[in-house]
Short mmCIF file of C-alpha atoms in Angstrom, two decimals:
data_model
loop_
_atom_site.label_atom_id
_atom_site.label_comp_id
_atom_site.label_asym_id
_atom_site.label_seq_id
_atom_site.Cartn_x
_atom_site.Cartn_y
_atom_site.Cartn_z
CA MET A 1 -0.06 -0.24 -0.01
CA ALA A 2 2.28 3.07 -1.24
CA ASN A 3 -0.34 5.46 -1.68
CA PRO A 4 -1.27 7.58 1.34
CA HIS A 5 -5.06 6.93 0.41
CA ALA A 6 -4.98 3.27 0.68
CA ALA A 7 -4.84 3.09 4.71
CA ALA A 8 -7.91 5.02 4.86
CA LEU A 9 -9.58 2.83 2.26
CA LYS A 10 -8.92 -0.16 4.07
CA THR A 11 -11.17 0.73 6.99
CA MET A 12 -14.15 0.47 4.67
CA ALA A 13 -16.39 -2.48 4.53
CA LEU A 14 -16.20 -2.31 0.89
CA CYS A 15 -12.88 -2.25 0.24
CA ARG A 16 -12.05 -5.33 3.19
CA SER A 17 -12.00 -8.15 0.48
CA LEU A 18 -9.38 -5.97 -1.87
CA SER A 19 -4.97 -6.89 -1.78
CA GLY A 20 -2.74 -4.41 -0.94
CA ALA A 21 -2.04 -3.63 -5.25
CA GLU A 22 -5.77 -3.63 -5.54
CA LEU A 23 -6.63 -0.98 -2.51
CA ASP A 24 -3.22 0.91 -4.46
CA ALA A 25 -5.39 0.80 -7.46
CA ILE A 26 -8.71 2.39 -6.07
CA ALA A 27 -6.45 4.88 -3.92
CA GLU A 28 -4.53 6.25 -7.05
CA ILE A 29 -7.98 7.10 -8.54
CA ALA A 30 -9.00 9.33 -5.21
CA GLY A 31 -8.65 12.55 -3.94
CA THR A 32 -9.20 14.38 -1.03
CA GLN A 33 -11.86 17.23 -0.44
CA ASP A 34 -11.81 19.71 2.76
CA LEU A 35 -15.20 21.23 3.52
CA GLY A 36 -15.69 24.40 6.10
CA ALA A 37 -18.38 23.89 8.48
CA GLY A 38 -21.86 24.87 7.02
CA LYS A 39 -20.51 24.09 3.22
CA GLU A 40 -22.41 21.19 1.08
CA LEU A 41 -20.58 18.23 -0.07
CA PHE A 42 -23.31 17.45 -2.62
CA ARG A 43 -27.35 18.67 -2.69
CA GLU A 44 -30.14 16.18 -3.20
CA GLY A 45 -31.17 16.50 -7.40
CA ASP A 46 -27.46 16.99 -8.58
CA PRO A 47 -26.10 14.59 -10.46
CA GLY A 48 -23.84 11.77 -8.43
CA ASP A 49 -19.97 12.26 -9.00
CA GLY A 50 -18.89 9.57 -6.81
CA LEU A 51 -18.27 7.77 -3.26
CA TYR A 52 -17.32 9.72 -0.18
CA LEU A 53 -15.65 8.33 2.93
CA VAL A 54 -15.68 10.66 5.91
CA VAL A 55 -12.16 10.96 6.82
CA ALA A 56 -12.54 14.02 9.42
CA GLY A 57 -15.45 15.91 11.09
CA GLU A 58 -18.71 15.10 10.06
CA ILE A 59 -21.42 15.23 7.58
CA GLU A 60 -25.19 15.77 7.98
CA ILE A 61 -27.47 14.25 5.53
CA ILE A 62 -30.46 16.19 4.61
CA LYS A 63 -33.65 15.10 2.78
CA ARG A 64 -36.50 17.46 1.58
CA GLY A 65 -40.10 16.25 2.15
CA PRO A 66 -43.90 17.94 2.22
CA ARG A 67 -42.99 19.40 5.34
CA GLY A 68 -39.36 20.88 5.11
CA ASP A 69 -36.15 19.67 5.02
CA ARG A 70 -35.15 16.54 7.90
CA SER A 71 -31.93 15.46 9.19
CA LEU A 72 -31.75 11.91 8.51
CA ALA A 73 -28.06 11.04 10.05
CA ARG A 74 -24.70 12.63 10.73
CA MET A 75 -22.10 10.57 9.11
CA VAL A 76 -18.62 10.57 11.33
CA VAL A 77 -15.24 9.45 10.32
CA GLY A 78 -15.68 5.93 8.44
CA GLY A 79 -18.96 6.91 7.12
CA VAL A 80 -19.58 6.05 3.42
CA LEU A 81 -21.75 8.76 1.20
CA GLY A 82 -22.64 7.94 -2.35
CA GLU A 83 -22.11 4.46 -3.11
CA MET A 84 -24.63 4.17 -5.63
CA SER A 85 -23.46 6.90 -7.86
CA LEU A 86 -20.73 4.11 -8.63
CA ILE A 87 -23.61 2.07 -9.81
CA THR A 88 -26.25 4.03 -11.34
CA ALA A 89 -26.52 7.48 -13.13
CA ASP A 90 -29.05 8.80 -10.84
CA VAL A 91 -29.26 12.05 -9.26
CA ARG A 92 -28.14 12.54 -5.17
CA SER A 93 -31.02 11.15 -2.99
CA ALA A 94 -30.15 13.95 -0.12
CA THR A 95 -27.90 16.89 0.57
CA GLY A 96 -24.83 16.43 2.46
CA ARG A 97 -23.38 19.18 4.39
CA ALA A 98 -20.54 19.29 6.88
CA VAL A 99 -21.60 20.06 10.63
CA VAL A 100 -18.13 20.98 11.29
CA ASP A 101 -14.57 21.55 9.18
CA SER A 102 -14.40 18.21 7.51
CA ARG A 103 -12.26 16.37 5.13
CA VAL A 104 -13.50 13.62 2.80
CA LEU A 105 -12.17 10.69 0.46
CA ARG A 106 -13.82 10.81 -2.90
CA LEU A 107 -13.68 8.26 -5.57
CA PRO A 108 -14.82 9.91 -8.69
CA VAL A 109 -17.42 7.96 -10.65
CA GLN A 110 -15.86 8.50 -13.88
CA ARG A 111 -12.28 6.96 -12.84
CA PHE A 112 -14.15 4.49 -11.28
CA ARG A 113 -15.94 3.37 -14.35
CA VAL A 114 -13.20 3.42 -16.59
CA LEU A 115 -11.14 0.67 -13.67
CA LEU A 116 -15.06 -1.05 -14.04
CA ASP A 117 -15.08 -1.08 -17.81
CA GLY A 118 -11.84 -2.22 -17.85
CA GLY A 119 -12.28 -5.46 -15.46
CA SER A 120 -10.44 -4.25 -12.69
CA THR A 121 -10.59 -6.33 -10.03
CA ALA A 122 -10.35 -4.09 -7.00
CA ALA A 123 -13.85 -2.24 -9.21
CA LEU A 124 -15.26 -5.28 -9.67
CA LYS A 125 -15.01 -6.43 -6.02
CA ILE A 126 -16.18 -3.02 -4.84
CA ALA A 127 -19.09 -3.28 -7.34
CA ALA A 128 -20.20 -6.77 -5.80
CA ALA A 129 -19.72 -5.85 -2.41
CA ILE A 130 -22.10 -2.54 -2.85
CA ALA A 131 -24.40 -4.90 -4.40
CA GLU A 132 -24.26 -7.66 -1.45
CA VAL A 133 -25.07 -4.49 0.67
CA LEU A 134 -27.86 -3.63 -1.27
CA ALA A 135 -29.65 -6.78 -1.36
CA ARG A 136 -29.35 -7.09 2.01
CA ARG A 137 -30.51 -3.44 2.83
CA LEU A 138 -33.67 -4.20 0.64
CA ALA A 139 -34.58 -7.16 2.79
CA ALA A 140 -33.97 -5.18 5.95
CA MET A 141 -36.50 -2.45 4.15
CA ASN A 142 -38.83 -5.10 3.45
CA THR A 143 -39.38 -6.03 6.75
CA MET A 144 -39.68 -2.30 8.01
CA VAL A 145 -42.57 -2.00 5.40
CA LEU A 146 -44.12 -5.07 6.37
CA GLU A 147 -43.91 -3.13 10.20
CA LEU A 148 -45.24 0.09 8.92
CA ALA A 149 -48.17 -2.18 7.31
CA ASP A 150 -49.02 -3.32 10.41
CA LYS A 151 -49.68 -0.36 11.92
CA VAL A 152 -52.78 0.57 9.25
CA ASP A 153 -55.79 0.62 11.11
CA PRO A 154 -57.97 -2.44 9.88
CA ALA A 155 -61.01 -0.01 9.28
CA GLY A 156 -58.54 1.39 6.24
CA SER A 157 -57.46 4.44 7.49
CA SER A 158 -53.66 5.74 6.07
CA LEU A 159 -50.44 5.14 8.38
CA PRO A 160 -49.64 7.24 11.38
CA GLU A 161 -47.39 10.02 10.87
CA LEU A 162 -43.79 8.60 10.83
CA LYS A 163 -41.75 9.96 13.84
CA ASP A 164 -38.68 11.40 12.99
CA THR A 165 -36.97 8.63 14.96
CA GLU A 166 -38.74 6.27 12.48
CA LEU A 167 -37.27 8.10 9.68
CA ALA A 168 -34.00 8.01 10.87
CA GLY A 169 -33.68 4.59 11.96
CA MET A 170 -34.90 3.56 8.22
CA TYR A 171 -32.22 5.86 6.87
CA ARG A 172 -29.69 4.39 8.94
CA THR A 173 -30.86 0.57 7.72
CA MET A 174 -30.18 2.01 4.71
CA GLN A 175 -26.42 3.34 5.55
CA VAL A 176 -25.37 0.07 7.13
CA TRP A 177 -22.25 -1.48 5.94
CA SER A 178 -21.86 -4.56 7.67
CA PHE A 179 -24.95 -6.98 8.01
#
């Protein structure tokens, strides 16, 4: 692991199965980004430009809703954001904003896709790890949906308003990297 970013990447669950040389290949495309407190890392609706790993500070995840913005989570050192952009061309589903001065490591989607298209074992292992985590998250979310459905009044009334803690719990489930 000659690249200084490799040590940070090794802490990510997505990179656990990578060899030293594979970590170096991924670290080679990574870059750092510093954010002052209150600055946005990305905004809901923007194109996904890559995956972020929080290496210092704290990033708040904010989602727009019918009743205004809601804070869903706070990602601290080791937190992974934006992994879906490595797989899909979808836009950002939430806003990430630095709570305090922060630093992130960024894997840009374009450079990751070049590795993936070239058959890089490292990129293929990361894509497979993302797919595995997403499959587990979907199963967990299916269970949560059933639990919410059980809250429906048998007379057919609609679901009660979700509490912020329930919403945050669902979001945390979607962010879990170790099942």
